[in-house]
Short mmCIF file of N, CA and C in Angstrom, two decimals:
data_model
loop_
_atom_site.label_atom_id
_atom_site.label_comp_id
_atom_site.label_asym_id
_atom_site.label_seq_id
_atom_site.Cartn_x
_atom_site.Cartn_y
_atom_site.Cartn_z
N UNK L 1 -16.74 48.75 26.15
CA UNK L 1 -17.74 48.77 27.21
C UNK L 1 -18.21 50.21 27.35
N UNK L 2 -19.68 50.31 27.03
CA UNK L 2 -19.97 52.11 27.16
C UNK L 2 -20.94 52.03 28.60
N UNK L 3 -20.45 53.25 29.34
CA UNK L 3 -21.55 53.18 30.48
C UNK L 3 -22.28 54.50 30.04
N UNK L 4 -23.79 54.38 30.19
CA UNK L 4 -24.85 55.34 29.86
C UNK L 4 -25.44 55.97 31.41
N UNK L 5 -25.18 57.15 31.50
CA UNK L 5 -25.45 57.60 32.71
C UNK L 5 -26.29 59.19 32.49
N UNK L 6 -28.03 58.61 32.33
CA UNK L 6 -28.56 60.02 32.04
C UNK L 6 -27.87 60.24 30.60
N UNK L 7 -27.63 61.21 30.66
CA UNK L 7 -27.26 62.01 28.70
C UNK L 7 -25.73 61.72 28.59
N UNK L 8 -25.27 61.18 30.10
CA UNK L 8 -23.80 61.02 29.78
C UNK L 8 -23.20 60.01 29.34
N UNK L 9 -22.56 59.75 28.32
CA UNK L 9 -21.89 58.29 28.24
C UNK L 9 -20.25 58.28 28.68
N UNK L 10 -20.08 56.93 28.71
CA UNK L 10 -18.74 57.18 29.21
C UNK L 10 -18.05 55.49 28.68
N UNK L 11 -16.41 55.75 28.22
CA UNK L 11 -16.18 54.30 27.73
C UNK L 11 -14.79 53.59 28.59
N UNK L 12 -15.58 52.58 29.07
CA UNK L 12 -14.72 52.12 30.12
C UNK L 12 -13.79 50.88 29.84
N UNK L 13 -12.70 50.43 30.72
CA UNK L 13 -11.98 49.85 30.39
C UNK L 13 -12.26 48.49 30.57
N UNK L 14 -12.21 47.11 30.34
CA UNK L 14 -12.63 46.22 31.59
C UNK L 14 -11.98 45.22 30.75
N UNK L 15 -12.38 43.78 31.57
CA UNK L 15 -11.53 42.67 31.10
C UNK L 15 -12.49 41.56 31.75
N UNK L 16 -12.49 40.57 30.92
CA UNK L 16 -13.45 39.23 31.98
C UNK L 16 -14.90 39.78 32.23
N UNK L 17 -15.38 39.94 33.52
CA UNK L 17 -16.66 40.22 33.50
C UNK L 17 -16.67 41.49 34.53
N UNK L 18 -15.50 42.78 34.07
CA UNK L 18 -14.99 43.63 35.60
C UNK L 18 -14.96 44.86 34.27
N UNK L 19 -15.34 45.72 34.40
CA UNK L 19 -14.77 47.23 34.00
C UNK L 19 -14.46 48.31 35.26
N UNK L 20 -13.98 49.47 34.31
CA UNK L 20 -13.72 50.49 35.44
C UNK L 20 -13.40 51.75 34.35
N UNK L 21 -13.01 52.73 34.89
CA UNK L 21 -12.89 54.21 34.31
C UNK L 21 -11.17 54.17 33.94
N UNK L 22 -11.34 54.92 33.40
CA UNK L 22 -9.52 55.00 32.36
C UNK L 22 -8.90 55.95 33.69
N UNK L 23 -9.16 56.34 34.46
CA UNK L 23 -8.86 56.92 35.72
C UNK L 23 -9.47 57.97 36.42
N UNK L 24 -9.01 58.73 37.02
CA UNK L 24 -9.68 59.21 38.92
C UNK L 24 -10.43 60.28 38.34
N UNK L 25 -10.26 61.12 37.48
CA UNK L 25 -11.48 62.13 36.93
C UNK L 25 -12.66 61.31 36.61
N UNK L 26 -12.40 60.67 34.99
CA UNK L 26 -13.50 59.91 34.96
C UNK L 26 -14.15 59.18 35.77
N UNK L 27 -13.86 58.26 37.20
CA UNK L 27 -14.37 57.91 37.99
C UNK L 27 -15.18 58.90 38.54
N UNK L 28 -14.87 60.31 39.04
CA UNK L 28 -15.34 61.06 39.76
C UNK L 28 -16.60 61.92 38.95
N UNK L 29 -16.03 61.94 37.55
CA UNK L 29 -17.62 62.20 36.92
C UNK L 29 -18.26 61.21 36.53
N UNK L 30 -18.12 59.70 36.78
CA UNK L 30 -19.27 58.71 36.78
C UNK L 30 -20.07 58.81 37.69
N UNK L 31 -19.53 59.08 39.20
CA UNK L 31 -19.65 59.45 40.70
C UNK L 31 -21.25 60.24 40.79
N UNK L 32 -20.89 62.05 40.48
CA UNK L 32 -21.55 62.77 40.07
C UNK L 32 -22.44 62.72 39.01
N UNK L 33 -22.56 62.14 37.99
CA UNK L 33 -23.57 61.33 36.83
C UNK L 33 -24.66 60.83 37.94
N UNK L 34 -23.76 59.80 38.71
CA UNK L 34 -24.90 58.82 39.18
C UNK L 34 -25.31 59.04 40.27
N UNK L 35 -25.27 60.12 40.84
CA UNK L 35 -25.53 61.06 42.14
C UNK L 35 -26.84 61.90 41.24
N UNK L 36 -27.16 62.39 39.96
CA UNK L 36 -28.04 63.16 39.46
C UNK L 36 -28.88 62.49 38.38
N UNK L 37 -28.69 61.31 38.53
CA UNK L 37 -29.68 60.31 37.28
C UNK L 37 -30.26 59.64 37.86
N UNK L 38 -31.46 59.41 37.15
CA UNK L 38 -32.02 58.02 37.52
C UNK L 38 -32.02 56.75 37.27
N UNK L 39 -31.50 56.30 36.21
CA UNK L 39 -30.82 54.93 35.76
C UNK L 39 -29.66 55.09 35.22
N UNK L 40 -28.74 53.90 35.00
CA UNK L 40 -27.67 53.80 34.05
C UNK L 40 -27.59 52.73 33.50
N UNK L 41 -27.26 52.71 32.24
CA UNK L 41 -27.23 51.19 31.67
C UNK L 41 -25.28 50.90 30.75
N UNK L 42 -25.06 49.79 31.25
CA UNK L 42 -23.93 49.25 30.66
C UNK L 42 -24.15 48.56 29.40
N UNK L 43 -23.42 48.76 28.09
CA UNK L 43 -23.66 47.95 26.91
C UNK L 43 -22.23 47.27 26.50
N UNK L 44 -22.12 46.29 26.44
CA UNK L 44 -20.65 45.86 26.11
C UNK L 44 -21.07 44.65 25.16
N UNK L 45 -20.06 43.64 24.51
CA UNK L 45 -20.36 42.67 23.27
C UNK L 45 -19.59 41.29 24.48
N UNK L 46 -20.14 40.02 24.80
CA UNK L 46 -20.17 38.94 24.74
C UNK L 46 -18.54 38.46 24.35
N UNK L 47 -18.14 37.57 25.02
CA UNK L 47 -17.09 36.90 24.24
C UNK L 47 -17.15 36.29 22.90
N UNK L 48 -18.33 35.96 22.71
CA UNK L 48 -18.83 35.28 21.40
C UNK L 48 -19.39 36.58 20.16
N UNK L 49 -18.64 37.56 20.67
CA UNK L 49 -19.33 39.09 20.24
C UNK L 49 -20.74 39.25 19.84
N UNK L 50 -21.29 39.07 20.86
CA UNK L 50 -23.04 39.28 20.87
C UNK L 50 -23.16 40.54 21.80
N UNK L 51 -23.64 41.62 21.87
CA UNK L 51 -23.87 43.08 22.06
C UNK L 51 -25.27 42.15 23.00
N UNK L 52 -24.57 43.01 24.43
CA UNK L 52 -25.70 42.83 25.47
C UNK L 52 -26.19 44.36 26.37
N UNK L 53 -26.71 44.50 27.01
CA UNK L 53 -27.23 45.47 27.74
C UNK L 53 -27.41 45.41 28.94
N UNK L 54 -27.14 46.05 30.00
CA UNK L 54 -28.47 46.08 31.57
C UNK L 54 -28.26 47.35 32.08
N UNK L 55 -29.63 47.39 32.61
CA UNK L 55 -29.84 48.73 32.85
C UNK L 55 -30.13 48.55 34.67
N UNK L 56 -29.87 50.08 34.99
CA UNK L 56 -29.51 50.01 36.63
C UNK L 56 -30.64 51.35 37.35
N UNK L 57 -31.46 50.86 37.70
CA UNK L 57 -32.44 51.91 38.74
C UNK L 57 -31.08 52.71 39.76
N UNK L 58 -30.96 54.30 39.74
CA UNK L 58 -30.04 54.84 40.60
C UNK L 58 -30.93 55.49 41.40
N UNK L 59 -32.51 55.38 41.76
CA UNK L 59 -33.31 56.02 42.84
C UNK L 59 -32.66 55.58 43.98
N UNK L 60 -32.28 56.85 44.64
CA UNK L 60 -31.80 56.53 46.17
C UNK L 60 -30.23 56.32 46.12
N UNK L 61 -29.54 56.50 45.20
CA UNK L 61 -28.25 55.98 45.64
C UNK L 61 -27.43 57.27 45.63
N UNK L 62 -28.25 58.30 45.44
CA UNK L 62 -27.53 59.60 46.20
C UNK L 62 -27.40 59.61 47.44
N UNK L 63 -28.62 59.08 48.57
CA UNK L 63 -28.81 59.26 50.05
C UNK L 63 -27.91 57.88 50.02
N UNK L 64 -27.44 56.32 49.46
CA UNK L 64 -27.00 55.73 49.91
C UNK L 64 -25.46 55.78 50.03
N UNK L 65 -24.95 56.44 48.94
CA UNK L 65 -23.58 57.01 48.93
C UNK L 65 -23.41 58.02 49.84
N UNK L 66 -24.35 58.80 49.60
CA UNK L 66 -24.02 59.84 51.52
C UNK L 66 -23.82 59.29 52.75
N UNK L 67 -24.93 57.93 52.85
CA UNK L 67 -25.08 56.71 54.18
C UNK L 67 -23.77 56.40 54.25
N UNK L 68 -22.86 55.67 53.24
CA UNK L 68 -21.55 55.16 53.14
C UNK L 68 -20.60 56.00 53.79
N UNK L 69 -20.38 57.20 53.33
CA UNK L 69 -19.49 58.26 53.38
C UNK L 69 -19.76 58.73 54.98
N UNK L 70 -20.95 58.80 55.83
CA UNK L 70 -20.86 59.08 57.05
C UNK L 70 -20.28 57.85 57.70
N UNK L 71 -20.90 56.80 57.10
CA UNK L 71 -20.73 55.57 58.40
C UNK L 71 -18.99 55.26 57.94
N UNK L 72 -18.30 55.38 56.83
CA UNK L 72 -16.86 54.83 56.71
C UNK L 72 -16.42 55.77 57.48
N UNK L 73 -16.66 57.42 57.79
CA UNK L 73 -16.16 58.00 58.22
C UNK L 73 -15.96 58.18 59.56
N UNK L 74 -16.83 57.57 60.27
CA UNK L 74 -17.47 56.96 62.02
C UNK L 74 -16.17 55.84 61.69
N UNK L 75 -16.07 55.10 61.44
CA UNK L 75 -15.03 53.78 62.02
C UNK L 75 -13.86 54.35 61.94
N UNK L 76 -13.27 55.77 62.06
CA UNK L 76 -11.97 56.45 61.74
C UNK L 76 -12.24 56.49 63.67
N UNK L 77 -13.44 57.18 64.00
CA UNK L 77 -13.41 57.86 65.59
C UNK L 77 -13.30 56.70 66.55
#
């Protein structure tokens, strides 16, 4: 499973129809990738090994990950 983020790629782990990062760095520079790009696209192969694609508009999900990070941080007060 490769995730394409801007010029960065990155190869993730996954199982069924779920991936994720080989751990907490790589998560944290997927994080930052997708805080400074404008799309990302996932390419992985089909159970029937057929090579698929989708691609992800990231306009705005810098201000929406900031939105997150204030408001999780309000339900602490």
């Amino acid at each position: 499973i490769k995730l394409t983020i801007g010029d960065r790629s990155f190869a993730l782990t996954g199982s069924g129809g779920n991936a994720w990062a080989k751990d907490r760095r790589m998560d944290a520079a997927i994080v930052a990738a997708i805080r400074s790009a404008g799309r990302m696209t996932v390419s992985a192969k089909d159970s029937k090994g057929r090579n698929f694609s989708n691609t992800y508009d990231l306009s705005g999900a810098a201000t929406a990950m900031d939105a997150a990070t204030v408001g999780c941080s309000q339900l602490g007060s």
